[in-house]
Structures are given as structure tokens and as C-alpha cells.
Coordinates of C-alpha atoms in Angstrom, one line a residue:
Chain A
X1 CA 106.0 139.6 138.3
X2 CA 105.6 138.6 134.3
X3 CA 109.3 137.4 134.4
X4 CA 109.1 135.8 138.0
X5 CA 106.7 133.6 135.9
X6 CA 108.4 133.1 133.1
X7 CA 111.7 131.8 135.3
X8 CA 109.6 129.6 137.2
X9 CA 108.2 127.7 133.9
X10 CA 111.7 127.2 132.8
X11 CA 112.5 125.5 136.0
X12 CA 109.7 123.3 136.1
X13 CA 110.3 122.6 132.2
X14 CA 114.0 121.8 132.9
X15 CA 112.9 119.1 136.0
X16 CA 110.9 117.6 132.8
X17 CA 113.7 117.2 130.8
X18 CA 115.5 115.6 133.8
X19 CA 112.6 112.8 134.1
X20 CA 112.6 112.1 130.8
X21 CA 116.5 111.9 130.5
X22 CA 116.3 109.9 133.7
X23 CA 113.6 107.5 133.0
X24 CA 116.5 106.5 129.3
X25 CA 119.9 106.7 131.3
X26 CA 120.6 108.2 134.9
X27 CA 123.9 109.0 133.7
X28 CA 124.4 110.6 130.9
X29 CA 126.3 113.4 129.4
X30 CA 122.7 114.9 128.7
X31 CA 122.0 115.3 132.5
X32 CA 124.8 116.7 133.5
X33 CA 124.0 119.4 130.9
X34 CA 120.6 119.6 132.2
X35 CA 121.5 119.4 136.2
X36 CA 124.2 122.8 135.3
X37 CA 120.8 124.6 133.6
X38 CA 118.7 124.0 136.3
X39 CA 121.6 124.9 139.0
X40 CA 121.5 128.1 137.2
X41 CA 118.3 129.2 136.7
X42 CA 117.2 128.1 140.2
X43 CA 119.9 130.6 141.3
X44 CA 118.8 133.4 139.8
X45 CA 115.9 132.6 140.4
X46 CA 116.8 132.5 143.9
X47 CA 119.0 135.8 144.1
X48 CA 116.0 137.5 143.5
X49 CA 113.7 136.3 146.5
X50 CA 113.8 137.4 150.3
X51 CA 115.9 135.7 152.6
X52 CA 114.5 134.4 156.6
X53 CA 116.9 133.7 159.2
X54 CA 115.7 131.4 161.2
X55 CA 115.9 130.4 164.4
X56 CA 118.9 127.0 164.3
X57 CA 117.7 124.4 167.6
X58 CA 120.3 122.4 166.3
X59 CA 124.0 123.0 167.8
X60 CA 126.9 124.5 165.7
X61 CA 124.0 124.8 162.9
X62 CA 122.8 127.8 160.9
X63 CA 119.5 127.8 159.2
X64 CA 117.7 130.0 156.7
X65 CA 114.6 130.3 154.6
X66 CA 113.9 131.6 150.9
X67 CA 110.1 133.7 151.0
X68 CA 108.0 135.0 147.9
X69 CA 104.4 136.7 149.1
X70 CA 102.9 133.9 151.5
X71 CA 105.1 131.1 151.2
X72 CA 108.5 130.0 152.6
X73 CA 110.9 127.5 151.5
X74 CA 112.6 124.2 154.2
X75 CA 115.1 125.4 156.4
X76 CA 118.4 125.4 154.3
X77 CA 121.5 124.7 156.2
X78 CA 123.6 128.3 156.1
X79 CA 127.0 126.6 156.1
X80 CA 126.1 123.7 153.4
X81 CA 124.8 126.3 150.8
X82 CA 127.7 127.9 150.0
X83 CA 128.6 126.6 146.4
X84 CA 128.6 129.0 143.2
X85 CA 128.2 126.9 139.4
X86 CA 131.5 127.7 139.6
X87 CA 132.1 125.1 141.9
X88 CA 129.8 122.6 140.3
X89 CA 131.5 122.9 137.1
X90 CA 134.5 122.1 138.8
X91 CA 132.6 118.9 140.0
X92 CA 131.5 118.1 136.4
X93 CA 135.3 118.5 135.2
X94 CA 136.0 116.0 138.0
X95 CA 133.1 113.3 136.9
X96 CA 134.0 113.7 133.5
X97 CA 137.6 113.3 134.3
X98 CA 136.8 110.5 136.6
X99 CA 138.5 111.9 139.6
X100 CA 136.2 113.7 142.0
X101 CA 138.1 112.0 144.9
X102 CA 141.0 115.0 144.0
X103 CA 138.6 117.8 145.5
X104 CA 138.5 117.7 149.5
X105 CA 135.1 116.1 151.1
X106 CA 133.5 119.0 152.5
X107 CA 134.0 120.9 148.9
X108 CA 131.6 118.1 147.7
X109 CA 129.7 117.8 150.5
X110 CA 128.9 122.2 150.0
X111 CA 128.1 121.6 146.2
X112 CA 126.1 118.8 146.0
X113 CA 124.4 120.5 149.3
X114 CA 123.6 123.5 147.5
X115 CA 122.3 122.2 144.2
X116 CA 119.4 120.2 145.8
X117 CA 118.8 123.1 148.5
X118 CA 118.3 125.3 145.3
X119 CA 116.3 123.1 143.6
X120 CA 114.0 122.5 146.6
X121 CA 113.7 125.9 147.7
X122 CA 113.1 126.9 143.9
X123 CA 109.9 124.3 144.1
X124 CA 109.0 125.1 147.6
X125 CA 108.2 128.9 146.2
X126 CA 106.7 127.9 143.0
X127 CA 104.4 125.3 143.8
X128 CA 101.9 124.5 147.0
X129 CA 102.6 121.8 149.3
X130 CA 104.5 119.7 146.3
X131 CA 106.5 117.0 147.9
X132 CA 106.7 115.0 144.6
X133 CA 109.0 117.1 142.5
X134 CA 111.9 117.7 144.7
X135 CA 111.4 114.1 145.8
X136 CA 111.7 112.9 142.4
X137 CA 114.8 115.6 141.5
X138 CA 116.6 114.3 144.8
X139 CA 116.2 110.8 143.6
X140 CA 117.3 111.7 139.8
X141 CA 120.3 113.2 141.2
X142 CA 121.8 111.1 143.8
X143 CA 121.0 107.7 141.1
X144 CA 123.3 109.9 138.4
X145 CA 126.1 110.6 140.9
X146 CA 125.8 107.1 142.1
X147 CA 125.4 105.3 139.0
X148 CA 128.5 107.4 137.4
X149 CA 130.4 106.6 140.1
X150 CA 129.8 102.7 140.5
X151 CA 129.5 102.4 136.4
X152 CA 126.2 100.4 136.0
X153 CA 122.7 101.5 135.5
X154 CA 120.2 100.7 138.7
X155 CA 117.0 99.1 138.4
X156 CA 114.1 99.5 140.2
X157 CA 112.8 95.5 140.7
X158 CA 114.0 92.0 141.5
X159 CA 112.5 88.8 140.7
X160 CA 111.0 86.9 143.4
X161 CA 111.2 82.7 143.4
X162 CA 107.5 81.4 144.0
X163 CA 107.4 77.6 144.5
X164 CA 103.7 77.6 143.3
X165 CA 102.8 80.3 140.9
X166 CA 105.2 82.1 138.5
X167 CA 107.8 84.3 139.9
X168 CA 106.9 87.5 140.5
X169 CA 108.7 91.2 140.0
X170 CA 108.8 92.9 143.6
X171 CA 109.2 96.6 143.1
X172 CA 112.3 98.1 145.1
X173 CA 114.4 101.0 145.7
X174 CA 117.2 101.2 143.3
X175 CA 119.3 98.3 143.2
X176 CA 123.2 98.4 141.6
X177 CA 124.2 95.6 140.9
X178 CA 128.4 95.5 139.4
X179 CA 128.0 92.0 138.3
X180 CA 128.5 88.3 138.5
X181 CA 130.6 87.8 142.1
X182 CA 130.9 91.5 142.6
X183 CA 129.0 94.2 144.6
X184 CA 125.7 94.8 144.8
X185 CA 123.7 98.1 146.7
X186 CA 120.1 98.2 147.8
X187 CA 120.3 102.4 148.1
X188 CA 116.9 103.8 148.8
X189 CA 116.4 107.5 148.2
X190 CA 114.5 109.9 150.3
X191 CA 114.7 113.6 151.3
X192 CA 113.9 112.8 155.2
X193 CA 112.7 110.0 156.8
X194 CA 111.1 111.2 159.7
X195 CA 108.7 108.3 161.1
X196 CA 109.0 106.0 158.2
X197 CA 112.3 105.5 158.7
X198 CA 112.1 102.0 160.1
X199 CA 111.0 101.0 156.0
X200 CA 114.6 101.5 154.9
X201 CA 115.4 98.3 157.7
X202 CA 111.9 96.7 156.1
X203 CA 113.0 97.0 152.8
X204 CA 116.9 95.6 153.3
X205 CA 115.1 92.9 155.5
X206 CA 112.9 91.5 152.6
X207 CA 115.9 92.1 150.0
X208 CA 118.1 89.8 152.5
X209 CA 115.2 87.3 152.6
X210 CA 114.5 87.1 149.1
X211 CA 118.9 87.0 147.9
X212 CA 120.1 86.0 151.0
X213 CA 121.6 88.5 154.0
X214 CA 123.7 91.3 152.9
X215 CA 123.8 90.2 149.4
X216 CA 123.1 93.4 149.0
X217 CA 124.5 96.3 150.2
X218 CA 121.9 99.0 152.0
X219 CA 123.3 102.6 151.4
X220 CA 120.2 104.8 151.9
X221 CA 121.3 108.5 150.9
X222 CA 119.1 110.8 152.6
X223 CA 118.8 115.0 152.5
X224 CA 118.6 116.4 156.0
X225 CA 116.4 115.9 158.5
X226 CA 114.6 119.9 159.8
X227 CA 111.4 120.8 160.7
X228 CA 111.2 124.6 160.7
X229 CA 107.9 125.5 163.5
X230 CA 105.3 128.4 162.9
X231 CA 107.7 130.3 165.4
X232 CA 110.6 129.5 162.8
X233 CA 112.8 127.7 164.4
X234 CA 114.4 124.6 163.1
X235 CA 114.8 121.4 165.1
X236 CA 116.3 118.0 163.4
X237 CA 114.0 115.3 164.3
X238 CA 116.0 112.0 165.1
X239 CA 115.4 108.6 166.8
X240 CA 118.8 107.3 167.4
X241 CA 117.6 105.1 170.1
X242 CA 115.2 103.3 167.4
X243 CA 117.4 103.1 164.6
X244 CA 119.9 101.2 167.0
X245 CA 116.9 99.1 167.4
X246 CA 116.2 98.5 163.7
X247 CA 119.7 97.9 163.0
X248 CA 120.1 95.3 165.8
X249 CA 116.6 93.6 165.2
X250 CA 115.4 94.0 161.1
X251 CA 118.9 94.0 159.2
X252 CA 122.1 95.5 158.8
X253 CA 122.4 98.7 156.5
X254 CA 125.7 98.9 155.7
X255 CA 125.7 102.9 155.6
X256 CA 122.9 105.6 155.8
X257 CA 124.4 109.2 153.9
X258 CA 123.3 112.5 154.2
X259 CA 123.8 115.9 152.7
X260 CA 123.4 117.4 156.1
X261 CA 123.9 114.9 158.7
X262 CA 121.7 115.3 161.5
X263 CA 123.6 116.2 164.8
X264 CA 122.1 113.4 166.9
X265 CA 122.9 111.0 164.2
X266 CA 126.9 111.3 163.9
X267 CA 127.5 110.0 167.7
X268 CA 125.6 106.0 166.5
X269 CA 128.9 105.2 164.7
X270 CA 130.7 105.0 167.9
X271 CA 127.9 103.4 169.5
X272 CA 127.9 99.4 169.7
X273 CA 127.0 98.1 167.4
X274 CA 128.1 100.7 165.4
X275 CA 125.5 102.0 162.6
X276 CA 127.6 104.4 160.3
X277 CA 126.4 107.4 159.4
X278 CA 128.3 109.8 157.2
X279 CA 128.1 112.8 154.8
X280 CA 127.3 111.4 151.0
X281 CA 130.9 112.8 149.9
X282 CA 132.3 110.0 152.0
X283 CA 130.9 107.9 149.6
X284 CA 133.2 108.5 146.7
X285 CA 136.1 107.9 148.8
X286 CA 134.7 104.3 150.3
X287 CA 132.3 102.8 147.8
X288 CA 135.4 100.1 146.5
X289 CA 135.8 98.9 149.6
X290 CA 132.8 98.3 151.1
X291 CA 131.7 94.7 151.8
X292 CA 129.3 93.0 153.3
X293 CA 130.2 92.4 156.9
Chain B
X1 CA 76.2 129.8 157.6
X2 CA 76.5 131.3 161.3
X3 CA 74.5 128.0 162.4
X4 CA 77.1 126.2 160.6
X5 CA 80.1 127.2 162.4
X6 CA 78.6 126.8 165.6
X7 CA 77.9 123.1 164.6
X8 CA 81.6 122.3 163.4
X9 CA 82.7 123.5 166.5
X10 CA 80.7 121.6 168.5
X11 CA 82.3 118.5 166.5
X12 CA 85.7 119.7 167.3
X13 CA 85.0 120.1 170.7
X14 CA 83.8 116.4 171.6
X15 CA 86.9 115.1 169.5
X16 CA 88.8 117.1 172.3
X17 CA 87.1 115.5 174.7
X18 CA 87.4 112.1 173.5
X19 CA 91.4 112.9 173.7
X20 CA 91.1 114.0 177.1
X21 CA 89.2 110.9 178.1
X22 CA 91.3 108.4 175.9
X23 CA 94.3 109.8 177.2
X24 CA 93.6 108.6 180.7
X25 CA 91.4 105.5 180.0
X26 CA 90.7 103.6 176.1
X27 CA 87.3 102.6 177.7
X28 CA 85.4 104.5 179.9
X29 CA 81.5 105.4 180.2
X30 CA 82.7 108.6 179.7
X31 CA 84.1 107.8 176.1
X32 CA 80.8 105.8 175.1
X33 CA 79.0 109.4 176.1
X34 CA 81.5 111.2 174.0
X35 CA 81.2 108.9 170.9
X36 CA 77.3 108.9 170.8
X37 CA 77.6 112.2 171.0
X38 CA 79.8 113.0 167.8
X39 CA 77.8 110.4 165.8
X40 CA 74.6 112.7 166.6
X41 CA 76.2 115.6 166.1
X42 CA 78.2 115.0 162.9
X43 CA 75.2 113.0 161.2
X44 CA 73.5 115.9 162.0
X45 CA 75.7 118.2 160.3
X46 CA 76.6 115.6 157.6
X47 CA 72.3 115.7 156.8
X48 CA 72.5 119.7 155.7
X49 CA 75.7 119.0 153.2
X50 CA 75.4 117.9 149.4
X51 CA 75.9 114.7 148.5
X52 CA 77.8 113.6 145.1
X53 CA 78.0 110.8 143.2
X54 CA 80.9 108.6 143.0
X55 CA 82.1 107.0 139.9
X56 CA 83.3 103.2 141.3
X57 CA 85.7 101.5 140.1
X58 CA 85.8 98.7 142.5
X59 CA 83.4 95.4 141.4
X60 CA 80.2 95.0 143.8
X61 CA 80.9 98.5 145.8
X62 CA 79.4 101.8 145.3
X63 CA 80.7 105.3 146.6
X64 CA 79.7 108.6 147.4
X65 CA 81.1 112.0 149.2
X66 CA 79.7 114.9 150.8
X67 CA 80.5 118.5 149.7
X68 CA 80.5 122.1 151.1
X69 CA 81.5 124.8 149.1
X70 CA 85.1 123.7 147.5
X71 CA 85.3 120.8 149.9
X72 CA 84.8 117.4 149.5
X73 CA 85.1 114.4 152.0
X74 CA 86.9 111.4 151.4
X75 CA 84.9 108.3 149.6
X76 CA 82.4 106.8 151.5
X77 CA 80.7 103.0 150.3
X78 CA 77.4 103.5 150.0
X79 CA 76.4 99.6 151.6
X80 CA 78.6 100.3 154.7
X81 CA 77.2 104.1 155.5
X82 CA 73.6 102.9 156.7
X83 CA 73.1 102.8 160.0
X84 CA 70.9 105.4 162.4
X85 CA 72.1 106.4 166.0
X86 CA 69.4 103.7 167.4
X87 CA 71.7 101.2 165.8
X88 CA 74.3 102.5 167.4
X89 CA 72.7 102.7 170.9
X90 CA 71.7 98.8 170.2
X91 CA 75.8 98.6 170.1
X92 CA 76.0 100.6 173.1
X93 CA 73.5 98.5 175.1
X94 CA 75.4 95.1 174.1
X95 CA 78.8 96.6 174.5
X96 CA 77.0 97.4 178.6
X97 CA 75.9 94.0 178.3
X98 CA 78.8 92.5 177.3
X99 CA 77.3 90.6 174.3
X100 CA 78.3 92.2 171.1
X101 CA 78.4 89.0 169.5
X102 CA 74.7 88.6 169.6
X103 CA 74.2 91.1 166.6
X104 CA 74.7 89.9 163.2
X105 CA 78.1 90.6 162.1
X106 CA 77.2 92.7 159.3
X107 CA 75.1 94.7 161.1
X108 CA 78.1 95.5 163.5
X109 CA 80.2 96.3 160.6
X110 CA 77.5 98.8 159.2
X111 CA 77.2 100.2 162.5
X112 CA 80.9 100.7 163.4
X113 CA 81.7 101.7 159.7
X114 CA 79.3 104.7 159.8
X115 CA 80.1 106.3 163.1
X116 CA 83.8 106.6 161.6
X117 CA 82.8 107.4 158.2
X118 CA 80.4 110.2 159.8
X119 CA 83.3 111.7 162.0
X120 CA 86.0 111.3 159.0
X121 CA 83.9 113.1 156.7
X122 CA 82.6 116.0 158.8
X123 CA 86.4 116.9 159.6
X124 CA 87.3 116.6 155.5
X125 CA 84.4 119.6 155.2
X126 CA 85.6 121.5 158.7
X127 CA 89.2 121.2 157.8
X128 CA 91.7 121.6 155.3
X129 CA 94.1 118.4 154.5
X130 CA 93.8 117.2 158.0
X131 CA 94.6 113.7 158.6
X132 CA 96.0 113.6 162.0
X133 CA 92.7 114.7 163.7
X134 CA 90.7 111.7 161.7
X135 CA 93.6 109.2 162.5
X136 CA 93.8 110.3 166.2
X137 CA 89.7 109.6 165.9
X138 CA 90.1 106.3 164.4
X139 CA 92.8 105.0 166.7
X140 CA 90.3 106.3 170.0
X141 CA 87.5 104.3 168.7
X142 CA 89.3 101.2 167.9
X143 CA 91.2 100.9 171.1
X144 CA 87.7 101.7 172.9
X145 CA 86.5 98.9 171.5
X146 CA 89.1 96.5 171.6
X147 CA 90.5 97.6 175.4
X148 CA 86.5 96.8 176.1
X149 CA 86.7 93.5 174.6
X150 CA 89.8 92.1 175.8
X151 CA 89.2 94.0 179.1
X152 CA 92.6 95.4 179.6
X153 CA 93.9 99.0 178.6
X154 CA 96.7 99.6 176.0
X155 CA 100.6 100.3 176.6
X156 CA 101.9 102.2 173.9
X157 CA 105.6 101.5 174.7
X158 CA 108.3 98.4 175.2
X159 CA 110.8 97.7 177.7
X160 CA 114.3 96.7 175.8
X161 CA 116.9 95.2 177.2
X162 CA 120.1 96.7 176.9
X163 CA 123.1 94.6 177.6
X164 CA 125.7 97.6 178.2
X165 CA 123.3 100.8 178.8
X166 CA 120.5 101.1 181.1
X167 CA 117.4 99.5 179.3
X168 CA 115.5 101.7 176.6
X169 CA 111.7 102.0 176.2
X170 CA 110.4 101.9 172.6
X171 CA 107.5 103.7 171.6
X172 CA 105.0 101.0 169.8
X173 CA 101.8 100.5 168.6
X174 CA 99.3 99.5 171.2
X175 CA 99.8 96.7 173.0
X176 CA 97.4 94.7 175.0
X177 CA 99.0 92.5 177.6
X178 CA 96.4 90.1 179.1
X179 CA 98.6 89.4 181.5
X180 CA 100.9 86.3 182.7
X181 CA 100.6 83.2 180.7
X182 CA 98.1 85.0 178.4
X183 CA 97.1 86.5 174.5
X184 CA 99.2 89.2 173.7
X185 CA 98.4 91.8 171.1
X186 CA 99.7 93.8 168.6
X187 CA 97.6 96.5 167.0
X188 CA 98.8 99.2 165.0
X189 CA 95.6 101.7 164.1
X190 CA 95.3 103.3 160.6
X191 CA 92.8 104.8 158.2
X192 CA 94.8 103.3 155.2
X193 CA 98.5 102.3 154.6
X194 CA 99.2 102.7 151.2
X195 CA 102.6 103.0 150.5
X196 CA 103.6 102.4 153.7
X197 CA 102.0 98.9 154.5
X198 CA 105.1 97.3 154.9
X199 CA 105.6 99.3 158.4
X200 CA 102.8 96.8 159.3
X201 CA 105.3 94.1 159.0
X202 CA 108.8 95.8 160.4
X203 CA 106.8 96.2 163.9
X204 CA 105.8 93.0 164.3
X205 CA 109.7 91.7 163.3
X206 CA 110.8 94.4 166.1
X207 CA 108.5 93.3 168.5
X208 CA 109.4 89.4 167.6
X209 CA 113.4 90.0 168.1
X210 CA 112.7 91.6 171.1
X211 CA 110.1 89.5 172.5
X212 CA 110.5 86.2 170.9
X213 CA 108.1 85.3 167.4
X214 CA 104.4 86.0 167.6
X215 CA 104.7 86.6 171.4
X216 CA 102.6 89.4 170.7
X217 CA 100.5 88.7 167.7
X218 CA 99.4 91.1 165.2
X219 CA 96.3 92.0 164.5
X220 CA 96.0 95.9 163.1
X221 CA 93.0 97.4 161.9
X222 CA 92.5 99.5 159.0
X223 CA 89.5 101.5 157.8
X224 CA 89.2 101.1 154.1
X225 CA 92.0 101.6 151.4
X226 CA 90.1 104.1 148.7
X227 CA 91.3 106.9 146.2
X228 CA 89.3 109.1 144.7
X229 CA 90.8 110.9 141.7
X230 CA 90.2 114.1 140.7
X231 CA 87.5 112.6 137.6
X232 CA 85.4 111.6 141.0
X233 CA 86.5 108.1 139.8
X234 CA 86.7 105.3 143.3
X235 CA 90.2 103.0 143.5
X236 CA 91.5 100.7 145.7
X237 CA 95.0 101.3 146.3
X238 CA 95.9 97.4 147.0
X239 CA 99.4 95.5 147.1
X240 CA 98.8 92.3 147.3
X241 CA 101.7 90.2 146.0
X242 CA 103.5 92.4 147.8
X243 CA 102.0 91.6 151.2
X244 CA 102.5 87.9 150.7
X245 CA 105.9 88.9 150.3
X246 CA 106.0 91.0 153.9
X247 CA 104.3 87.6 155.4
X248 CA 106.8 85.4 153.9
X249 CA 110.1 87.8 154.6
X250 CA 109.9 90.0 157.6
X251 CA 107.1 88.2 160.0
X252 CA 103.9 87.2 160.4
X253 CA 100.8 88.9 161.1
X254 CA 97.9 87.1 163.2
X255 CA 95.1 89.1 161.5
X256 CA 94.1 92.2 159.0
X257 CA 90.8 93.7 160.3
X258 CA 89.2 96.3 158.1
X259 CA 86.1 98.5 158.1
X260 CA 85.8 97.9 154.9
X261 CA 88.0 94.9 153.3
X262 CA 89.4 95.8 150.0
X263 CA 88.5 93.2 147.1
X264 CA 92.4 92.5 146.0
X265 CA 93.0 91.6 149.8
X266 CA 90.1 89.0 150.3
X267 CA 91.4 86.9 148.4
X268 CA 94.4 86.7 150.3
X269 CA 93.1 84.5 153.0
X270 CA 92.8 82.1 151.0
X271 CA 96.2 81.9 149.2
X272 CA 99.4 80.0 150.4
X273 CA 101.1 81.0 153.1
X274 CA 97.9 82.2 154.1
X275 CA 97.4 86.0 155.2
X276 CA 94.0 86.2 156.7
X277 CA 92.7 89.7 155.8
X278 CA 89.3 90.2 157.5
X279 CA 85.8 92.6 158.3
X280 CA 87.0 93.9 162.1
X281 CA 83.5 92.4 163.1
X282 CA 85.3 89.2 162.9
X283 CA 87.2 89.9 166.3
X284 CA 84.6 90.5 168.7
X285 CA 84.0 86.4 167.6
X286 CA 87.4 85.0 167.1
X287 CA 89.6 86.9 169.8
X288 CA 89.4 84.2 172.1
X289 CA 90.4 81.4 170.0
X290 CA 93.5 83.2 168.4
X291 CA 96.9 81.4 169.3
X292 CA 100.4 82.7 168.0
X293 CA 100.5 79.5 165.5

């Protein structure tokens, strides 16, 4: 039990390390460095904990849990988590090297999966009903992948115009923009959305008022969406009818990206009108060419 | 301690009750029956607990909590919390009557602000981190009052037109439809928004696209916006530039009732565009003359 403790410090030292790294630079040679420590640690870690199947609701998905004493970690998606630091250093070659478009989809798709399900599940058996942490490490992470791979920093406010007072600062989600008459993404980041999803539309709704509509891009990039029951089973909770509504009657997001998409979302990008919903890898591949519509 | 238990049953009993009852009609003799009843019953278990200071750190208002054991309620103002069950049977009689508006208005705000207060902080010391049974409460008693005063019962859905499917129905706040040619509301029910104000705002611009602008108008009502922190130190969590921004970009909102208004929204009635933040006594005088402008 000592060196259970001793582990766990480590991990929650290393998340420090990332917010302070993060709060300078989100990318940064530094974070990559401390993103490999805490894949690893959180691992083993890990490999030394019980593992719960669960019961999957969820067709042609395959969930389990992590358990220490009285607590249990999120549903993690069986298939997904199935990347070794191996794997991820292989990813690191690739960001270093520029290239991560040269690995196949679902490779990134499994390691960037099973970093954050590490992390989460790490937290979930440390710490008591602590949504904060692996909400800020999900956030850290996806801004460093993103911000590497678009090559700016984002921020976290626009100015508003105010015809009477002074202009104001509006806090936001993060915001990239690439430049003078170049892209620009509104990418708000958030573990699951469950019934809050409808503020991703708010947000790219006041962002079109304020700069005009799709001046910037909305790419939320979201986790999963599971609810594991007190009977363990594991459901995705989805409202595809109202986010066809939100898209057709607050704004247009241009794409919303998962690490797991949920089942129920896939089918809305052959819907009309079509809201695209796609794993994050996809990302890497299309970033270049999207534009506003 | 045995007479304890018994007691916090009891509450969680009538708040059953009230569910059953609101499930089938808003307002009902019934409900009024139910709700006298929790406001003896949790008064009278609220008048054996401690009570502790609060340290306020909002101008002009004063705070307080009750405690059992490790437990302690949510912040209650000390102006607003002073009303006895014979004021409340002076409501009942009016409400009978049908002349609410005969009471002074802060007397009705005292009076509604203390039955609520009485039930939220009962459940804090019965319950662990439970928020849905106080916002289930909250949202029974408001719609009692409102469905009484408008004298039509709640929807809680939308027909939406479809052009290629069959039409969808999408789940909504309530909605009071006084029928053909008449006020339509819009009122979301919610101990506090917080972060998550600007769902407020996305609603009301579903409901406009839908519907046409401000065919329903918006009027939610809140209870009270406090934090306590764990120094026992009183905030209000407030947003107001941020609101003005909500009114100006995603729609516009008739009315904001509270329990009890929080200082850094006051003023906003007062600002251009204005947003007209208001005590919920307000409405039992003014429903009658609001227009979608």
C-alpha cells in the first residue's frame, strides 16, 4: 500500500508539471517529455489494479473498468485501449518528424485513446468524484496535439466591439487563429457533453455574432460519451435528434471529434443536413482543407 | 437521533408526493396540501439543527447555513429566510383567492424565498451532493405557481417540423401556451446557472428558429447565484458582461426572475440593450402586460 501511494503522488505531481508547462506553451518539446512520463507511470500504475468487465449496451462495443478497494474507474472502451508507450513513442517520432499522417488512422485513433483512458482511469482511482483534473489533462492534451499540428498557439479570449463603453474581453474556448486571411478554429474541449451539449452551438453562435458567421471554424473534440449504471452496464447517451436541431437552428460546427465516437452519432453525417462527426485522427488528415462552408 | 431519521423521512416522502402530484397536474389542491406540508415539516426539522455564521462577501446581504454533524447546507440570506407558516397560509389563502398581488411584494418574496430555502437546506443535511432532488423541488414549486397564475398547465416538449422525415418532438423547458392569439412563455427552472448561463440563451434561439422571434418569450426563474467556499466566505458567482453579450448575440430574453437577485445582475436592467433581471415577485404584477417587444 506505501508504494501504491507513492505512484499516485508522482502522477498527480506530473499533471502539475503539465499545467504549468501548459499555461507557458501548449506545445512544447517539454510536454511531450512530460505527456511520455505520465503515459508511463499511469500504466504501471494501472497494471497493478483489478480489472471489471462490464456489461457493453452499445453495439459492436466492449467496455471495461479499472477497481482499487471501493472505487471504480469510467467505462474504457476495450478495443480503443490497446496502445503500449511503444506505440506513443512512435507518435512522438511522427510529431517531431512532422509526419503523423504516415501511421494509419485507427493506429492514432488506439494511442491517443489509451493515453487519456489511462490518465482518467489513473485519477478516477486516486481521487474522489474529481472531474477537474482529467478535464483539465484532456484539454492540455488535445490543445498540444492541435496546436502542433496547426503551428500557432491558441488563446482563450476575443475582444468584443462596444459602441458605448470600452471593448470588452469575452472569455472563450480555445481559439487558433493561422493568421491574416487564413484559417481560424473555435475548438472547445470537453470529456462528454451529455445535456450541455447544445453550449458548443451557443458558443459558435455568439463567436459568429461577434466576427461574423463561420469566421471561425467550430471543431469541438470530445472524449466518449458512457455512462456505466450501478448494475455495470455501459450505455452511450446521445441526442442526435437535437443536435440536428442545434445544427439547423444556432450555427454550423464545422466538425465535432471524438476519441470514441458514440454509435448513434456516426449515422448524422449522412443525414441532411449533414453534421460530421468523426474520430480526432481524421483530423490530421483534413485540417488543410477545411473551410468554411 | 432515532426521532431524526424518522423526520428526514417524512421530508423525503412529501417530495415523492409532490412528484406524483406534479407529474399529473403543476397546480392542484393537492400540491398546495403537499407544499404546506414540507414547509412545516422541514422548518420543523431545520429548528433542532445548528446554525453557522456566514462570512459575506456580497454588499448589503448577510448569510448563514445550517449544520448536522459533517454536513452543511447551502448559503442561505439571512433578510430573505423570515417568514413563519402563517405567512405562508396568508399566500395560500390569496393564491384561493386569486389575489396575490394584494401582498406587498417583498413580503411575497420573503415568503416564497423561505419555503425553498427550508426544503433546499433540509435535503443538503438528509443527503449527500444531491442536487437533482432540490432542483426537481424548485422546478414543482415554480411551475405551481406560475401554471396557477397564468391558468394553464405546462408542455415540456415542441412539435418540429421536418421537411423530409416525419416531424420530431423536442424536449424543452416548460412552456405555457395561453392559447390562440395569446402570451406564450418560456421558462427554464434552475437553482443557479453558473457556468452554464448561456444555455438560457441557446433555448430561447431554438425555440425562436423554430417558432419565429420571441413567439414564446422567456422568462426563467432562478433561485439565487451563491458560493460558499470552504473559509465559510459568501460569493456571487455573476457574469454580467457576458450576459449582455448572450442578449445581444444568440436572442433575447423577456425576463430574469430570481429568489434572490444577485447584486452584479441588478444593474443590468438598467444598461443598454437592456436585460431586465428581476425579484420573481415581480411576475405575479407584470405577467399580463408583457409583449414579445
Amino acid at each position: 500500500m506505501k508504494r501504491n501511494h507513492t505512484k499516485s503522488e508522482e502522477i498527480i505531481n506530473l499533471y502539475i508539471q503539465l499545467q504549468k508547462e501548459g499555461k507557458k506553451n501548449c506545445f512544447s518539446e517539454n510536454t511531450i517529455e512530460i505527456l511520455s512520463e505520465i503515459f508511463l507511470r499511469t500504466q504501471k500504475f494501472l497494471n497493478r489494479m483489478k480489472k471489471i468487465n462490464l456489461i457493453s449496451k452499445v453495439a459492436g462495443k466492449s467496455y471495461f473498468a479499472f477497481a482499487l478497494n471501493e472505487k471504480t474507474s469510467r467505462a474504457i472502451n476495450t478495443n480503443l485501449y490497446n496502445a503500449s508507450i511503444e506505440d506513443w513513442m512512435e507518435i512522438v517520432t511522427s510529431i517531431k518528424q512532422n509526419n503523423i499522417e504516415a501511421h494509419p488512422k485507427e493506429f492514432i485513433d488506439k494511442v491517443l485513446y489509451t493515453i487519456v483512458a489511462s490518465f482518467i482511469a489513473s485519477i478516477d482511482l486516486i481521487k474522489s468524484r474529481d472531474q477537474k483534473t482529467t478535464g483539465t489533462f484532456f484539454e492540455y492534451f488535445i490543445a498540444f496535439l492541435f496546436s502542433w499540428r496547426v503551428g500557432v498557439e491558441p488563446k482563450n479570449s476575443i475582444q468584443v466591439l462596444n459602441i458605448d463603453d470600452e471593448d470588452t474581453k469575452l472569455p472563450t474556448d480555445y481559439i487558433f487563429n493561422l493568421g491574416n486571411n487564413n484559417k481560424k478554429f473555435h475548438m472547445p474541449v470537453k470529456l462528454s457533453t451529455r445535456e450541455r451539449s447544445i453550449m458548443l452551438w451557443a458558443h459558435q453562435k455568439l463567436l459568429d455574432g461577434v466576427y461574423g458567421i463561420e469566421t471561425f471554424m467550430g471543431t469541438p473534440v470530445l472524449f466518449a460519451e458512457t455512462k456505466t449504471s450501478n448494475k455495470n452496464e455501459v450505455i452511450e447517451i446521445c441526442l442526435p435528434e437535437q443536435w440536428r436541431l442545434y445544427q439547423l437552428y444556432i450555427a454550423k460546427l464545422k466538425r465535432i471529434y471524438y476519441l470514441d465516437v458514440p454509435k448513434a452519432y456516426e449515422k448524422l453525417s449522412y443525414n441532411f443536413p449533414p453534421l460530421i462527426v468523426k474520430p480526432f485522427s481524421e483530423f490530421f488528415f483534413e485540417w488543410n482543407q477545411l473551410l468554411p462552408s
